[in-house]
CSV table of C-alpha atoms in Angstrom, one decimal:
chain,number,residue,atom,x,y,z
D,17,MET,CA,2.9,-3.3,-24.4
D,18,ASN,CA,2.2,-6.5,-26.4
D,19,GLU,CA,5.3,-8.4,-25.4
D,20,PRO,CA,4.5,-11.8,-23.7
D,21,SER,CA,7.2,-11.2,-21.0
D,22,ARG,CA,8.2,-8.0,-19.3
D,23,THR,CA,10.3,-6.9,-16.2
D,24,TYR,CA,9.5,-4.1,-13.7
D,25,ASP,CA,10.9,-2.8,-10.6
D,26,VAL,CA,7.6,-3.4,-8.7
D,27,ILE,CA,4.4,-5.2,-9.7
D,28,VAL,CA,1.1,-4.9,-7.9
D,29,ILE,CA,-1.9,-7.1,-8.2
D,30,GLY,CA,-5.0,-5.5,-7.4
D,31,ALA,CA,-6.1,-2.0,-8.6
D,32,GLY,CA,-8.3,-1.0,-5.7
D,33,PRO,CA,-7.5,2.3,-3.8
D,34,VAL,CA,-4.7,0.5,-2.0
D,35,GLY,CA,-3.2,-1.1,-5.0
D,36,GLU,CA,-3.4,2.3,-6.9
D,37,ASN,CA,-1.6,4.0,-3.9
D,38,VAL,CA,1.1,1.4,-3.5
D,39,ALA,CA,2.0,1.6,-7.2
D,40,GLU,CA,1.6,5.5,-7.2
D,41,ARG,CA,4.0,5.8,-4.3
D,42,ALA,CA,6.6,3.2,-5.8
D,43,ARG,CA,6.4,5.1,-9.2
D,44,ALA,CA,7.0,8.3,-7.3
D,45,ALA,CA,10.3,6.7,-5.6
D,46,GLY,CA,11.6,6.4,-9.2
D,47,LEU,CA,10.9,2.6,-9.9
D,48,SER,CA,9.2,1.2,-13.0
D,49,THR,CA,5.8,-0.3,-11.8
D,50,VAL,CA,2.7,-2.1,-13.3
D,51,ILE,CA,-0.8,-2.8,-11.8
D,52,VAL,CA,-2.8,-6.0,-12.8
D,53,GLU,CA,-6.6,-5.8,-12.2
D,54,ARG,CA,-9.1,-8.3,-13.6
D,55,GLU,CA,-12.2,-5.9,-12.6
D,56,LEU,CA,-12.6,-2.4,-12.5
D,57,LEU,CA,-9.9,0.0,-11.5
D,58,GLY,CA,-11.1,1.4,-7.9
D,59,GLY,CA,-12.2,-2.0,-6.8
D,60,GLU,CA,-14.6,-2.8,-4.1
D,61,CYS,CA,-14.6,0.8,-2.4
D,62,SER,CA,-15.3,2.7,-5.4
D,63,PHE,CA,-17.9,0.5,-7.0
D,64,TRP,CA,-19.5,-1.9,-4.5
D,65,ALA,CA,-18.9,-0.6,-0.9
D,66,CYS,CA,-17.7,2.9,0.3
D,67,ASP,CA,-18.8,5.5,-2.3
D,68,PRO,CA,-22.1,3.6,-3.1
D,69,SER,CA,-23.2,3.0,0.3
D,70,LYS,CA,-22.4,6.5,1.5
D,71,ALA,CA,-24.3,7.9,-1.7
D,72,LEU,CA,-27.4,5.6,-0.6
D,73,LEU,CA,-26.8,6.8,3.1
D,74,ARG,CA,-26.3,10.7,2.8
D,75,PRO,CA,-29.9,11.6,2.0
D,76,VAL,CA,-31.4,9.1,4.5
D,77,VAL,CA,-29.2,10.7,7.3
D,78,ALA,CA,-29.7,14.2,6.2
D,79,ARG,CA,-33.8,13.4,6.2
D,80,ALA,CA,-33.3,12.0,9.5
D,81,ASP,CA,-31.5,15.0,11.1
D,82,ALA,CA,-33.8,17.5,9.4
D,83,ARG,CA,-36.9,16.1,10.6
D,84,ARG,CA,-35.4,16.9,14.2
D,85,VAL,CA,-34.9,20.4,13.1
D,86,PRO,CA,-37.9,23.2,14.0
D,87,GLY,CA,-39.0,24.7,10.9
D,88,LEU,CA,-37.6,22.1,8.6
D,89,ARG,CA,-39.4,19.0,9.7
D,90,GLN,CA,-42.4,19.7,7.7
D,91,ALA,CA,-40.4,20.2,4.6
D,92,VAL,CA,-39.0,16.7,4.7
D,93,ALA,CA,-41.9,14.7,6.0
D,94,GLY,CA,-42.7,12.9,2.9
D,95,PRO,CA,-40.9,9.8,1.4
D,96,LEU,CA,-37.3,10.0,-0.2
D,97,ASP,CA,-37.4,10.2,-4.0
D,98,VAL,CA,-36.0,6.8,-4.6
D,99,ALA,CA,-35.2,7.3,-8.3
D,100,ALA,CA,-33.4,10.6,-7.5
D,101,VAL,CA,-31.3,8.4,-4.8
D,102,LEU,CA,-30.4,5.6,-7.1
D,103,ALA,CA,-29.5,7.9,-9.9
D,104,HIS,CA,-27.1,9.5,-7.7
D,105,ARG,CA,-25.6,6.6,-6.2
D,106,ASP,CA,-25.0,5.6,-10.0
D,107,LYS,CA,-23.2,8.8,-10.6
D,108,MET,CA,-21.2,8.7,-7.6
D,109,VAL,CA,-19.7,5.2,-9.0
D,110,SER,CA,-19.3,6.4,-12.5
D,111,TYR,CA,-22.1,4.1,-13.7
D,112,TRP,CA,-19.4,1.2,-13.0
D,113,LYS,CA,-17.1,2.6,-15.4
D,114,ASP,CA,-13.5,3.0,-14.5
D,115,GLU,CA,-12.2,5.5,-17.3
D,116,ASP,CA,-11.2,8.0,-14.8
D,117,GLN,CA,-9.2,5.9,-12.9
D,118,VAL,CA,-7.4,4.7,-16.0
D,119,ASP,CA,-6.7,8.3,-16.8
D,120,TRP,CA,-5.2,9.0,-13.2
D,121,LEU,CA,-3.1,5.7,-13.7
D,122,ASP,CA,-1.7,7.2,-16.9
D,123,SER,CA,-1.1,10.5,-15.4
D,124,VAL,CA,1.4,9.1,-12.6
D,125,SER,CA,3.3,6.8,-15.2
D,126,VAL,CA,1.9,3.3,-14.0
D,127,ASP,CA,1.4,0.6,-16.5
D,128,LEU,CA,-2.0,-1.3,-16.6
D,129,ILE,CA,-2.4,-4.9,-17.4
D,130,ARG,CA,-6.1,-6.1,-17.5
D,131,GLY,CA,-6.3,-9.7,-16.4
D,132,HIS,CA,-6.1,-12.2,-13.6
D,133,GLY,CA,-2.6,-12.0,-12.0
D,134,ARG,CA,-1.3,-14.9,-10.3
D,135,LEU,CA,2.3,-15.7,-8.7
D,136,ALA,CA,4.3,-17.9,-10.6
D,137,GLY,CA,7.4,-18.3,-8.2
D,138,THR,CA,9.8,-16.0,-6.8
D,139,ARG,CA,9.4,-12.3,-8.1
D,140,ARG,CA,7.3,-13.6,-11.0
D,141,VAL,CA,3.6,-13.2,-12.0
D,142,ALA,CA,1.6,-14.9,-14.8
D,143,VAL,CA,-1.6,-12.6,-16.2
D,144,GLN,CA,-4.2,-14.2,-17.8
D,145,THR,CA,-6.1,-11.6,-20.1
D,146,ALA,CA,-9.4,-11.7,-21.1
D,147,GLU,CA,-8.4,-12.5,-24.6
D,148,GLY,CA,-6.8,-15.5,-23.6
D,149,HIS,CA,-3.0,-14.5,-23.6
D,150,THR,CA,-0.7,-15.0,-20.9
D,151,ILE,CA,1.8,-12.3,-19.9
D,152,GLN,CA,4.7,-13.3,-17.9
D,153,LEU,CA,6.0,-10.7,-15.2
D,154,THR,CA,9.1,-10.4,-13.4
D,155,ALA,CA,10.1,-8.1,-10.7
D,156,ARG,CA,13.5,-6.7,-9.9
D,157,HIS,CA,12.5,-5.6,-6.3
D,158,ALA,CA,8.9,-6.5,-5.1
D,159,VAL,CA,5.5,-8.0,-5.7
D,160,ALA,CA,2.8,-6.2,-3.8
D,161,LEU,CA,-0.5,-8.1,-3.4
D,162,SER,CA,-3.4,-5.7,-2.6
D,163,THR,CA,-6.3,-8.2,-3.7
D,164,GLY,CA,-8.6,-7.1,-0.8
D,165,THR,CA,-11.2,-9.3,0.7
D,166,SER,CA,-15.0,-10.5,-0.6
D,167,ALA,CA,-18.0,-11.5,1.2
D,168,ALA,CA,-17.6,-14.6,3.8
D,169,LEU,CA,-20.8,-16.7,3.3
D,170,PRO,CA,-21.8,-19.2,5.8
D,171,GLY,CA,-22.4,-23.0,4.8
D,172,ILE,CA,-26.3,-22.8,5.1
D,173,PRO,CA,-28.3,-25.5,3.2
D,174,GLY,CA,-30.0,-23.7,0.2
D,175,LEU,CA,-27.9,-20.6,0.2
D,176,GLU,CA,-26.9,-20.9,-3.3
D,177,THR,CA,-30.2,-21.6,-4.6
D,178,VAL,CA,-31.7,-18.2,-3.2
D,179,ARG,CA,-28.9,-16.3,-4.6
D,180,PRO,CA,-28.3,-13.9,-1.6
D,181,TRP,CA,-27.4,-10.4,-1.6
D,182,THR,CA,-23.8,-9.5,-0.5
D,183,ASN,CA,-22.4,-5.9,-0.1
D,184,ARG,CA,-22.2,-6.0,-4.0
D,185,GLU,CA,-26.0,-6.6,-4.6
D,186,ALA,CA,-26.9,-4.4,-1.7
D,187,THR,CA,-25.0,-1.3,-3.0
D,188,SER,CA,-25.8,-1.9,-6.6
D,189,ALA,CA,-29.4,-2.9,-6.7
D,190,ASP,CA,-31.7,-0.9,-8.8
D,191,GLN,CA,-35.1,-2.1,-7.4
D,192,VAL,CA,-36.3,-1.6,-3.7
D,193,PRO,CA,-37.4,-5.1,-2.4
D,194,GLY,CA,-40.5,-4.9,-0.4
D,195,ARG,CA,-39.1,-7.2,2.4
D,196,LEU,CA,-35.1,-7.6,2.8
D,197,ALA,CA,-33.9,-9.8,5.6
D,198,VAL,CA,-30.6,-8.8,6.8
D,199,VAL,CA,-28.3,-11.5,8.5
D,200,GLY,CA,-25.7,-9.8,10.6
D,201,GLY,CA,-25.2,-7.1,13.0
D,202,GLY,CA,-21.9,-5.6,12.1
D,203,VAL,CA,-21.2,-2.2,10.2
D,204,VAL,CA,-22.5,-3.4,6.4
D,205,ALA,CA,-25.6,-5.1,8.1
D,206,VAL,CA,-26.6,-1.8,10.1
D,207,GLU,CA,-25.7,0.5,7.2
D,208,MET,CA,-27.7,-1.5,4.7
D,209,ALA,CA,-30.7,-1.8,7.0
D,210,THR,CA,-30.7,2.0,7.5
D,211,ALA,CA,-30.6,2.6,3.7
D,212,TRP,CA,-33.1,0.1,2.5
D,213,GLN,CA,-35.7,0.7,5.4
D,214,ALA,CA,-35.4,4.4,4.6
D,215,LEU,CA,-35.9,3.6,0.7
D,216,GLY,CA,-39.0,1.7,1.4
D,217,SER,CA,-38.2,-2.2,2.3
D,218,GLN,CA,-39.4,-3.7,5.2
D,219,VAL,CA,-36.1,-4.7,6.8
D,220,THR,CA,-35.8,-7.7,9.5
D,221,MET,CA,-32.4,-7.9,10.9
D,222,LEU,CA,-31.3,-11.5,12.2
D,223,VAL,CA,-28.5,-11.3,14.4
D,224,LEU,CA,-26.8,-14.2,16.1
D,225,GLU,CA,-25.3,-12.0,19.0
D,226,ASN,CA,-27.3,-9.9,21.4
D,227,THR,CA,-26.0,-6.8,20.4
D,228,LEU,CA,-25.2,-4.6,17.2
D,229,LEU,CA,-21.6,-3.6,16.5
D,230,GLU,CA,-20.3,-6.0,19.2
D,231,ARG,CA,-16.6,-4.8,18.7
D,232,MET,CA,-17.4,-1.1,19.6
D,233,GLU,CA,-18.4,0.2,23.1
D,234,PRO,CA,-21.9,-1.3,24.1
D,235,PHE,CA,-23.7,2.0,24.1
D,236,ALA,CA,-22.8,2.4,20.4
D,237,GLY,CA,-24.9,-0.5,19.2
D,238,GLU,CA,-27.6,0.2,21.6
D,239,LEU,CA,-28.0,3.7,20.4
D,240,VAL,CA,-27.9,2.4,16.7
D,241,ALA,CA,-30.3,-0.1,17.6
D,242,ASP,CA,-32.7,2.3,19.1
D,243,GLY,CA,-32.5,4.5,15.7
D,244,LEU,CA,-33.1,1.3,13.6
D,245,ARG,CA,-36.2,0.3,15.5
D,246,GLU,CA,-37.7,4.0,15.4
D,247,ALA,CA,-37.2,3.8,11.6
D,248,GLY,CA,-39.3,0.7,11.7
D,249,VAL,CA,-36.6,-1.9,11.5
D,250,ASP,CA,-37.4,-5.4,13.3
D,251,ILE,CA,-34.2,-6.7,15.0
D,252,ARG,CA,-34.3,-10.0,16.4
D,253,PHE,CA,-31.1,-10.8,18.5
D,254,GLY,CA,-30.1,-14.2,19.2
D,255,THR,CA,-31.3,-15.4,16.0
D,256,GLN,CA,-29.7,-17.9,13.6
D,257,VAL,CA,-30.5,-19.0,10.0
D,258,ALA,CA,-30.8,-22.9,9.7
D,259,SER,CA,-31.7,-23.3,6.0
D,260,LEU,CA,-33.2,-21.3,3.0
D,261,ALA,CA,-35.5,-21.8,-0.1
D,262,ARG,CA,-36.7,-19.6,-3.0
D,263,ASP,CA,-40.2,-20.3,-4.3
D,264,GLY,CA,-40.6,-20.2,-7.9
D,265,GLY,CA,-37.2,-19.6,-9.2
D,266,GLN,CA,-35.7,-16.2,-9.9
D,267,GLY,CA,-37.9,-13.4,-8.3
D,268,GLY,CA,-39.6,-15.8,-6.1
D,269,GLU,CA,-39.9,-15.3,-2.3
D,270,VAL,CA,-37.3,-16.3,0.0
D,271,ARG,CA,-38.1,-18.7,2.8
D,272,ILE,CA,-36.1,-18.7,5.8
D,273,THR,CA,-36.1,-21.3,8.6
D,274,LEU,CA,-34.3,-20.4,11.8
D,275,THR,CA,-32.5,-22.7,14.1
D,276,ASP,CA,-35.3,-22.3,17.0
D,277,GLY,CA,-37.9,-23.6,14.2
D,278,GLY,CA,-39.5,-20.2,13.3
D,279,GLU,CA,-40.0,-19.1,9.7
D,280,LEU,CA,-40.1,-15.9,7.9
D,281,ALA,CA,-40.3,-14.6,4.3
D,282,ALA,CA,-38.4,-12.1,2.5
D,283,ASP,CA,-38.0,-10.8,-1.2
D,284,GLU,CA,-34.3,-10.6,-0.7
D,285,ILE,CA,-31.9,-11.7,1.9
D,286,LEU,CA,-28.5,-10.0,2.5
D,287,PHE,CA,-25.7,-11.8,4.3
D,288,ALA,CA,-23.2,-9.3,6.0
D,289,THR,CA,-21.5,-11.8,7.8
D,290,GLY,CA,-17.7,-11.0,7.5
D,291,ARG,CA,-15.0,-11.0,4.8
D,292,ALA,CA,-12.8,-13.4,3.4
D,293,PRO,CA,-9.2,-12.7,1.9
D,294,ARG,CA,-9.1,-12.9,-1.9
D,295,THR,CA,-6.3,-15.4,-1.8
D,296,ALA,CA,-7.8,-18.5,-3.0
D,297,ASP,CA,-6.8,-18.3,-6.9
D,298,LEU,CA,-3.6,-16.0,-6.4
D,299,GLY,CA,-0.8,-18.7,-7.0
D,300,LEU,CA,0.3,-18.5,-3.2
D,301,GLU,CA,1.3,-22.2,-3.5
D,302,THR,CA,4.1,-21.4,-6.0
D,303,VAL,CA,6.1,-19.5,-3.2
D,304,GLY,CA,5.2,-21.9,-0.4
D,305,LEU,CA,2.1,-20.1,1.0
D,306,THR,CA,-1.5,-21.8,1.5
D,307,PRO,CA,-4.0,-20.4,-0.8
D,308,GLY,CA,-7.1,-19.0,0.8
D,309,ASP,CA,-5.1,-17.6,3.8
D,310,TRP,CA,-5.0,-14.1,5.4
D,311,LEU,CA,-1.3,-12.7,4.4
D,312,THR,CA,0.7,-12.1,7.7
D,313,VAL,CA,3.0,-9.2,7.5
D,314,ASP,CA,5.5,-7.2,9.4
D,315,ASP,CA,4.9,-3.3,10.1
D,316,THR,CA,6.5,-2.6,6.7
D,317,PHE,CA,4.3,-5.1,4.9
D,318,ARG,CA,6.7,-7.7,3.9
D,319,VAL,CA,5.0,-11.1,4.3
D,320,THR,CA,6.8,-12.8,7.1
D,321,ALA,CA,6.7,-16.3,5.6
D,322,ILE,CA,8.9,-15.1,2.6
D,323,ALA,CA,12.4,-15.4,3.6
D,324,ASP,CA,14.2,-12.8,1.2
D,325,GLY,CA,11.3,-10.0,1.6
D,326,TRP,CA,10.1,-9.5,-1.8
D,327,LEU,CA,6.6,-10.1,-1.2
D,328,TYR,CA,4.3,-7.5,0.3
D,329,ALA,CA,0.7,-7.9,1.4
D,330,VAL,CA,-1.1,-4.3,1.6
D,331,GLY,CA,-4.9,-3.6,2.6
D,332,ASP,CA,-7.6,-5.7,3.9
D,333,VAL,CA,-5.7,-9.0,2.6
D,334,ASN,CA,-3.2,-8.8,5.7
D,335,ARG,CA,-6.3,-8.5,8.1
D,336,ARG,CA,-4.6,-5.6,10.2
D,337,ALA,CA,-7.2,-3.0,9.8
D,338,LEU,CA,-10.0,-3.7,7.0
D,339,MET,CA,-11.0,-0.1,6.2
D,340,THR,CA,-10.1,1.8,2.9
D,341,HIS,CA,-8.5,4.6,4.6
D,342,GLN,CA,-6.4,2.5,6.8
D,343,GLY,CA,-5.3,0.2,3.5
D,344,LYS,CA,-4.5,3.7,1.9
D,345,TYR,CA,-2.3,4.7,4.8
D,346,GLN,CA,-0.5,1.1,4.7
D,347,ALA,CA,0.0,1.7,0.8
D,348,ARG,CA,1.6,5.0,1.3
D,349,ILE,CA,4.1,3.5,3.7
D,350,ALA,CA,4.5,0.2,1.6
D,351,GLY,CA,5.3,2.3,-1.6
D,352,ALA,CA,7.8,4.4,0.4
D,353,VAL,CA,9.5,1.5,2.1
D,354,ILE,CA,10.0,-0.6,-1.1
D,355,GLY,CA,11.6,2.6,-2.7
D,356,ALA,CA,13.9,2.8,0.2
D,357,ARG,CA,14.9,-0.9,0.0
D,358,ALA,CA,15.3,-0.8,-3.7
D,359,GLY,CA,17.6,2.4,-3.5
D,360,GLY,CA,19.6,1.2,-0.6
D,361,GLU,CA,18.4,3.9,1.7
D,362,PRO,CA,18.1,3.4,5.3
D,363,VAL,CA,14.4,2.1,6.6
D,364,ASP,CA,12.8,3.8,9.4
D,365,ASP,CA,11.0,1.5,11.1
D,366,ALA,CA,10.7,3.0,14.6
D,367,ARG,CA,7.7,3.6,16.3
D,368,TRP,CA,5.9,6.4,14.1
D,369,GLY,CA,8.6,6.4,11.6
D,370,ALA,CA,8.2,6.9,8.0
D,371,HIS,CA,8.3,3.3,7.0
D,372,VAL,CA,6.4,1.4,9.9
D,373,ALA,CA,2.3,1.3,10.2
D,374,THR,CA,2.2,2.3,14.0
D,375,ALA,CA,-1.3,3.8,13.5
D,376,ASP,CA,-2.7,0.2,12.5
D,377,SER,CA,-2.3,-1.0,16.3
D,378,VAL,CA,-2.9,2.4,17.9
D,379,ALA,CA,-5.0,4.9,16.1
D,380,VAL,CA,-7.6,3.3,13.5
D,381,PRO,CA,-10.4,5.7,13.0
D,382,GLN,CA,-14.0,4.4,11.9
D,383,VAL,CA,-17.1,6.2,11.2
D,384,ILE,CA,-20.5,4.2,10.9
D,385,PHE,CA,-23.1,6.1,8.8
D,386,THR,CA,-26.2,5.2,10.6
D,387,HIS,CA,-28.7,7.4,12.6
D,388,PRO,CA,-27.3,8.1,14.9
D,389,GLU,CA,-23.6,8.0,13.5
D,390,VAL,CA,-20.9,6.3,15.4
D,391,ALA,CA,-17.3,7.5,15.1
D,392,SER,CA,-14.4,5.8,17.0
D,393,VAL,CA,-10.5,5.6,17.1
D,394,GLY,CA,-8.1,3.6,19.3
D,395,LEU,CA,-9.1,1.5,22.1
D,396,THR,CA,-12.5,0.3,23.7
D,397,THR,CA,-12.9,-0.2,27.1
D,398,ARG,CA,-13.0,-4.1,26.8
D,399,GLU,CA,-9.8,-3.8,24.4
D,400,ALA,CA,-7.9,-2.0,27.1
D,401,GLU,CA,-8.9,-4.2,29.8
D,402,ARG,CA,-7.7,-7.4,27.7
D,403,ALA,CA,-4.4,-5.6,27.0
D,404,GLY,CA,-3.9,-4.9,30.9
D,405,ARG,CA,-3.8,-1.1,30.3
D,406,ARG,CA,-4.3,1.1,33.3
D,407,VAL,CA,-6.8,3.2,32.2
D,408,LYS,CA,-9.7,5.6,33.3
D,409,VAL,CA,-13.0,5.7,31.6
D,410,VAL,CA,-14.6,9.2,30.9
D,411,ASP,CA,-18.1,9.5,30.0
D,412,TYR,CA,-20.3,12.4,28.9
D,413,ASP,CA,-23.8,12.5,27.7
D,414,LEU,CA,-23.5,14.6,24.3
D,415,ALA,CA,-27.1,15.9,24.8
D,416,HIS,CA,-25.7,18.1,27.3
D,417,VAL,CA,-23.5,20.0,24.8
D,418,ALA,CA,-24.8,23.1,23.4
D,419,GLY,CA,-24.1,22.2,19.9
D,420,ALA,CA,-26.2,19.1,20.2
D,421,HIS,CA,-29.2,21.4,21.1
D,422,LEU,CA,-28.8,23.4,18.1
D,423,TYR,CA,-28.2,20.4,15.9
D,424,ALA,CA,-31.5,18.6,16.7
D,425,GLU,CA,-34.4,18.6,19.0
D,426,GLY,CA,-34.3,15.4,21.2
D,427,TYR,CA,-30.7,14.9,20.5
D,428,ARG,CA,-29.4,11.7,21.9
D,429,GLY,CA,-25.8,10.6,21.9
D,430,LYS,CA,-22.8,9.7,24.3
D,431,ALA,CA,-19.0,10.3,24.3
D,432,ARG,CA,-16.4,8.0,26.0
D,433,MET,CA,-12.8,8.9,26.3
D,434,ILE,CA,-10.1,6.3,27.4
D,435,ILE,CA,-7.2,7.7,29.3
D,436,ASP,CA,-3.9,5.9,29.7
D,437,LEU,CA,-3.2,6.7,33.2
D,438,ASP,CA,0.5,5.8,33.0
D,439,ARG,CA,1.2,8.1,30.0
D,440,ASN,CA,-1.5,10.6,30.7
D,441,THR,CA,-2.8,10.8,27.1
D,442,VAL,CA,-6.0,9.6,25.3
D,443,ALA,CA,-5.8,6.0,24.1
D,444,GLY,CA,-9.4,5.8,22.6
D,445,VAL,CA,-12.6,7.7,22.1
D,446,THR,CA,-16.0,6.5,20.8
D,447,PHE,CA,-18.7,9.3,19.6
D,448,ALA,CA,-22.5,8.2,19.1
D,449,GLY,CA,-24.7,10.8,17.9
D,450,PRO,CA,-26.2,12.5,15.1
D,451,GLY,CA,-23.1,14.5,13.3
D,452,VAL,CA,-20.4,13.0,15.2
D,453,GLY,CA,-18.2,11.6,12.1
D,454,GLU,CA,-16.5,14.9,11.8
D,455,LEU,CA,-15.4,14.7,15.2
D,456,VAL,CA,-13.2,11.5,14.8
D,457,HIS,CA,-10.3,13.2,13.2
D,458,SER,CA,-9.5,15.6,16.2
D,459,ALA,CA,-9.6,12.3,18.4
D,460,THR,CA,-7.3,10.5,15.9
D,461,ILE,CA,-4.7,13.5,16.0
D,462,ALA,CA,-5.1,13.5,19.9
D,463,ILE,CA,-4.0,9.7,19.8
D,464,ALA,CA,-1.5,9.6,17.1
D,465,GLY,CA,-0.1,12.6,18.4
D,466,GLU,CA,0.2,11.5,21.8
D,467,VAL,CA,-0.9,14.8,23.1
D,468,PRO,CA,-0.6,15.2,26.9
D,469,LEU,CA,-3.9,16.0,28.7
D,470,GLU,CA,-2.3,19.1,30.1
D,471,ARG,CA,-1.6,20.5,26.7
D,472,LEU,CA,-5.1,19.1,25.3
D,473,TRP,CA,-6.7,21.2,28.0
D,474,HIS,CA,-5.4,24.2,25.7
D,475,ALA,CA,-7.2,23.0,22.6
D,476,VAL,CA,-10.3,25.3,22.8
D,477,PRO,CA,-13.3,24.0,21.2
D,478,ALA,CA,-15.4,26.5,19.3
D,479,PHE,CA,-18.9,27.3,20.6
D,480,PRO,CA,-21.5,26.4,20.1
D,481,THR,CA,-20.4,23.3,18.3
D,482,ILE,CA,-20.8,19.5,19.2
D,483,SER,CA,-17.1,19.4,19.5
D,484,GLU,CA,-17.4,21.1,22.8
D,485,VAL,CA,-17.6,17.8,24.0
D,486,TRP,CA,-13.9,17.6,24.2
D,487,LEU,CA,-13.9,20.2,27.1
D,488,ARG,CA,-16.5,18.6,28.7
D,489,LEU,CA,-15.0,15.2,28.5
D,490,LEU,CA,-11.7,17.0,30.2
D,491,GLU,CA,-13.7,18.7,32.8
D,492,THR,CA,-15.2,15.4,34.0
D,493,HIS,CA,-11.8,13.7,34.1
D,494,ARG,CA,-10.3,17.0,36.0
D,495,GLY,CA,-13.4,17.0,38.3
């Protein structure tokens, strides 16, 4: 492993969950594989996003649910044990150490090089190690870029001087700020507002749009906004930050000036305003691509701008579906298709084929871990209309389901099913309400399986569970 130049069948740059899965699947196909990583194996999801954020949110949501259960609410009336919550978060991210991930990589016989990998021409990668050495790698068959994304920050005067939080600071902070301003109204914004308000911050959300979760069904954002306000969050819609300043250096108060002339102060400010691809320093220019761009791929994850098809881009960096589970799905397909092409085997790229990512455009599930939860898969009403699909929208009040009555007093929630009238199948489902996260996989199966509604009618939900909403939606549709 000390040679200055090496050759492998497959080179993977980026060892988050996506890169790890590409490497493992390529190795399983019998290809020699190396993965290059400059930070922690496990990447953003394991250490600064999915895992730590959900570790922070789980006690928050559990307490909120328990407070609506008769006989239990008094037992959880007090504040959260902040030290215990943060300690659990630290444990869930293995104290920001990746030895377990290294052991797993060893177990699947994938080589690891720690350092900054950059493309250096066709099928070539140069790795700069922390010790200052350069290792030249050559791929016989494929290079896969799985470098993910980083927080996209707006060009606001004073931004750098206040040292704003991004998702990384919001999920790894070891102190609760007295006042936290959250800029944005998307998933990271609502989840982190939920977590830090419950941990003791006074949270103010500054949302440019006039709704939360604007890409989802409107009722989802409305219910989440109600839950946040009930918890004490101050939400200000139609609000834009004009400039920032921090008094007294590090640890001083953040002064926020708004475009309407208003001002407010916070101890920390979190920007949750989107994501940008980690491609600026990836050597894209050496193969005719533009540094900093998203990487456009076909449905087998080949970068379309590379003529002879050796370069793949998998996960968030291709902008198809910016979620860990979807990136891992892409990785399983990419690893398999790289193996098939390397072995001269047929590539099954028909719809729902073994080597094509049909689900990216048809059945992408998502859960937002707020109170109430939101879970969705497939099309929203707006997306169906824009696509010119002939659909029927079926709504049902989740509070009318027996399982919801048992789940919590005063249960509020809503379910929406989008029916494709030409195919008589489910094209999209959105649930919003406490405990709905576990409903989304049944919806995903219905959509991915293209289950006819006549057959879905025979899928009997257990009583008394919240999943009985499936029966109620179908009954509403049938009239």
